[in-house]
Coordinates of C-alpha atoms in Angstrom, one line a residue:
Chain A
M1 CA -45.4 -59.4 73.3
L2 CA -48.6 -61.2 72.1
F3 CA -46.9 -60.8 68.6
G4 CA -43.4 -61.0 69.3
F5 CA -44.3 -64.5 71.2
L6 CA -46.9 -65.2 68.1
C7 CA -43.9 -64.2 65.2
I8 CA -40.7 -66.5 67.2
T9 CA -43.7 -69.7 67.1
A10 CA -43.8 -69.4 63.6
D11 CA -39.9 -68.9 62.3
Y12 CA -38.9 -71.9 65.2
L13 CA -42.2 -73.6 62.8
V14 CA -41.1 -72.3 59.6
F15 CA -37.1 -73.5 60.3
K16 CA -39.1 -77.3 61.5
L17 CA -40.7 -77.3 58.4
S18 CA -38.2 -75.6 55.6
G19 CA -35.2 -75.6 58.0
T20 CA -35.2 -72.3 57.4
S21 CA -35.1 -69.3 59.8
Y22 CA -35.7 -65.4 58.9
L23 CA -34.6 -64.4 61.8
K24 CA -31.7 -66.8 61.7
I25 CA -31.7 -68.9 64.4
K26 CA -31.0 -72.2 64.9
Y27 CA -33.5 -73.7 66.8
V28 CA -30.6 -76.3 68.1
K29 CA -30.9 -75.7 72.1
N30 CA -32.3 -73.5 74.9
I31 CA -35.3 -73.8 72.4
F32 CA -37.1 -72.3 75.5
F33 CA -34.9 -69.3 76.5
I34 CA -35.2 -68.4 72.8
F35 CA -39.0 -68.1 73.3
L36 CA -38.5 -66.4 76.7
F37 CA -36.3 -63.7 75.4
W38 CA -37.4 -63.1 72.0
T39 CA -41.4 -62.9 74.0
L40 CA -40.1 -60.5 76.8
G41 CA -37.8 -58.8 74.6
S42 CA -40.6 -57.6 72.6
L43 CA -42.8 -56.8 76.2
V44 CA -40.0 -54.5 77.0
I45 CA -39.3 -52.5 73.6
G46 CA -42.9 -52.2 72.9
Y47 CA -43.1 -51.0 77.2
L48 CA -39.9 -48.3 75.9
G49 CA -41.2 -46.8 72.6
A50 CA -44.1 -46.8 74.5
A51 CA -43.7 -44.5 77.0
A52 CA -41.0 -42.8 74.7
A53 CA -44.2 -41.6 72.8
L54 CA -42.5 -43.8 69.5
F55 CA -45.7 -45.9 69.0
D56 CA -48.8 -47.0 70.5
T57 CA -49.1 -50.6 71.7
T58 CA -52.8 -49.9 72.0
K59 CA -53.4 -50.3 68.5
L60 CA -53.0 -53.5 67.2
F61 CA -50.5 -52.4 63.9
S62 CA -48.3 -50.3 66.7
A63 CA -48.4 -54.0 68.2
L64 CA -47.7 -56.0 65.1
F65 CA -45.1 -53.3 63.8
V66 CA -42.8 -53.8 67.3
G67 CA -43.1 -57.4 68.4
V68 CA -42.2 -58.8 63.9
S69 CA -39.1 -55.7 63.1
W70 CA -37.8 -55.6 66.6
Q71 CA -37.2 -59.4 65.9
F72 CA -35.7 -59.3 62.9
I73 CA -33.6 -56.0 63.8
F74 CA -32.1 -57.8 67.0
A75 CA -32.2 -61.1 65.2
R76 CA -30.4 -60.4 62.2
W77 CA -27.6 -57.4 63.7
V78 CA -27.1 -60.3 66.2
A79 CA -26.7 -62.9 63.5
G80 CA -24.7 -60.8 61.5
K81 CA -21.8 -60.7 64.2
F82 CA -21.2 -64.2 63.8
E83 CA -21.6 -64.1 59.8
K84 CA -17.9 -62.0 60.1
E85 CA -16.4 -64.1 60.9
D86 CA -13.6 -66.4 58.7
S87 CA -15.7 -70.1 58.1
Q88 CA -14.3 -73.5 56.6
P89 CA -14.8 -74.3 53.4
L90 CA -17.8 -76.4 53.4
N91 CA -16.2 -78.8 50.7
A92 CA -13.3 -78.8 52.5
N93 CA -12.7 -82.7 52.7
Chain B
M1 CA -20.8 -69.5 74.3
T2 CA -22.0 -66.1 74.6
F3 CA -25.5 -64.0 75.7
F4 CA -26.0 -63.8 71.7
G5 CA -25.1 -67.1 70.3
K6 CA -27.6 -68.6 73.4
I7 CA -30.7 -66.2 72.1
L8 CA -29.8 -67.8 68.3
G9 CA -30.2 -71.4 69.9
Y10 CA -26.1 -71.9 68.3
R11 CA -25.5 -75.1 71.2
D12 CA -22.0 -75.6 73.1
F13 CA -18.1 -76.2 71.4
T14 CA -18.0 -80.3 72.4
K15 CA -15.4 -81.8 74.4
R16 CA -12.3 -83.6 74.2
E17 CA -13.9 -86.4 75.5
E18 CA -16.5 -86.2 73.7
I19 CA -15.7 -86.1 70.3
K20 CA -13.0 -89.3 71.3
K21 CA -16.6 -91.7 72.3
H22 CA -17.5 -90.8 68.9
I23 CA -14.0 -92.0 67.0
C24 CA -14.5 -95.2 70.0
S25 CA -18.3 -96.3 67.9
N26 CA -17.0 -95.3 64.9
T27 CA -18.0 -98.8 62.9
N28 CA -14.3 -98.6 61.3
F29 CA -12.7 -98.2 64.8
N30 CA -8.8 -100.0 65.4
S31 CA -9.5 -102.4 68.1
N32 CA -5.8 -101.9 68.8
E33 CA -5.5 -98.6 68.6
D34 CA -5.5 -96.4 72.0
I35 CA -8.1 -93.1 71.8
D36 CA -7.6 -92.5 75.2
N37 CA -4.4 -91.3 75.3
A38 CA -4.8 -89.6 72.0
E39 CA -3.3 -85.8 71.4
S40 CA -5.0 -82.8 69.8
I41 CA -4.7 -79.4 68.5
I42 CA -7.5 -76.9 67.9
F43 CA -6.1 -75.2 64.9
F44 CA -8.5 -73.2 63.5
K45 CA -10.8 -70.9 66.0
T46 CA -13.8 -68.6 66.1
K47 CA -17.1 -67.8 67.7
I48 CA -19.0 -69.5 65.7
Q49 CA -16.9 -72.8 65.0
Q50 CA -13.1 -74.9 65.9
T51 CA -11.2 -77.2 64.2
W52 CA -10.0 -80.1 66.5
L53 CA -6.5 -82.3 64.9
L54 CA -6.2 -85.3 67.0
V55 CA -3.8 -88.2 67.5
S56 CA -3.9 -91.8 68.3
N57 CA -1.4 -94.6 67.6
R58 CA -3.1 -95.5 64.9
K59 CA -4.3 -92.3 63.1
I60 CA -4.8 -89.1 62.6
Y61 CA -8.3 -87.3 62.3
C62 CA -10.4 -83.8 61.8
V63 CA -12.8 -82.7 63.8
L64 CA -14.8 -79.4 62.4
D65 CA -17.1 -78.3 65.4
D66 CA -19.2 -75.9 64.0
I67 CA -21.8 -75.1 66.8
T68 CA -24.5 -74.0 64.4
T69 CA -25.4 -77.8 63.6
G70 CA -26.1 -79.8 65.0
N71 CA -23.1 -81.8 65.7
F72 CA -19.9 -81.2 65.2
E73 CA -18.9 -83.5 62.2
L74 CA -15.2 -86.0 62.0
R75 CA -14.3 -84.9 58.3
W76 CA -11.4 -87.2 57.7
S77 CA -8.8 -89.5 58.8
I78 CA -5.5 -90.7 57.8
E79 CA -3.7 -93.8 58.7
R80 CA -0.8 -93.8 60.0
N81 CA 1.2 -95.3 57.3
N82 CA 0.7 -92.4 55.2
L83 CA 1.7 -90.2 57.4
I84 CA 5.4 -92.2 59.2
N85 CA 7.6 -94.3 56.8
S86 CA 8.9 -97.6 57.9
N87 CA 11.8 -95.5 59.2
G88 CA 9.4 -93.1 61.5
K89 CA 10.1 -90.6 59.4
I90 CA 7.5 -88.0 58.1
I91 CA 5.9 -88.9 55.0
L92 CA 2.6 -86.4 55.7
E93 CA 2.7 -82.9 53.6
L94 CA 1.7 -79.7 55.0
Y95 CA 0.8 -76.8 52.5
I96 CA 0.4 -73.9 54.1
D97 CA -0.2 -70.6 52.8
P98 CA 0.1 -68.0 55.7
N99 CA -1.9 -65.2 53.6
Y100 CA -4.3 -66.3 52.5
K101 CA -6.5 -64.3 54.6
E102 CA -6.2 -61.4 57.3
K103 CA -7.6 -63.5 60.4
S104 CA -6.4 -67.0 58.7
G105 CA -3.9 -69.5 57.3
R106 CA -4.3 -72.0 54.4
I107 CA -3.5 -75.7 55.0
D108 CA -3.5 -78.5 52.9
F109 CA -2.6 -82.1 54.3
G110 CA -1.1 -83.5 51.7
Q111 CA -2.9 -83.8 48.2
I112 CA -6.0 -85.1 49.6
H113 CA -7.3 -82.9 52.5
R114 CA -6.9 -79.8 51.1
G115 CA -8.5 -76.3 51.4
W116 CA -8.7 -76.2 55.5
L117 CA -8.0 -72.4 57.4
Y118 CA -6.4 -72.4 60.9
S119 CA -6.3 -69.1 62.8
K120 CA -3.2 -66.7 62.2
S121 CA -4.3 -65.4 66.3
L122 CA -2.8 -69.5 67.6
Y123 CA -0.3 -70.0 65.3
P124 CA 1.1 -66.6 64.7
D125 CA 4.2 -68.1 63.0
P126 CA 3.0 -71.4 60.4
E127 CA 6.6 -73.2 61.1
R128 CA 5.1 -73.7 64.5
L129 CA 1.2 -75.2 63.2
R130 CA 3.8 -77.8 61.0
G131 CA 6.1 -78.4 64.3
D132 CA 3.3 -78.9 66.6
I133 CA 1.3 -81.5 63.7
H134 CA 5.0 -83.0 63.7
M135 CA 5.5 -83.7 67.1
L136 CA 2.0 -84.9 67.6
I137 CA 2.7 -87.2 65.0
E138 CA 6.7 -88.3 66.4
L139 CA 4.6 -88.5 70.1
K140 CA 2.2 -90.6 69.4
M141 CA 3.2 -92.4 66.1
K142 CA 6.5 -93.7 67.4
E143 CA 5.3 -95.5 70.1

């Protein structure tokens, strides 16, 4: 959960500084909800992974792997669902 | 707003009244213009974008609302004298290509505002889109 929080915080700061989100999150609205969801998501995925004996979240590397990878995989999958849609061309005037 | 949209930080679509309020606050807004009674259609809609045409008694406005950006954009407007002649005949030419993409057709508003998409789910028949735009212009500008 800690690494999930650190990962979303780092992505938010990068977005604020450079306008780019590696998680493809826009941070336009619901900032608190975004932090809550992605942090708690890490906890749940870590718990399920540990329960299924996929990894040991008491170890630093495992916790880091779960916290970061689940956010990258899930966020990009969700963003991909929106990106498949047609959109108005940027140069249309 | 869908749950997936929320977790990616997207905002909600803007309501028509908020768009009207924004147009009123625009510095180029003419006091003879009746924006409160403006009619509108949405001609393009996806999960993240919708595009409006708002027609007042003086102008037609195109508004692109993309929920992945901070706010909607007023992309262009056309004055009444470029839409309708003194005899009340519509002079705005609409070029519609319904075969542009699988889910979207392409529409040009005259020679200047070109390359806009419209949703085939909203307008399966391109003539209905043309008819709706003409009807709005006639309704608001012949008053």
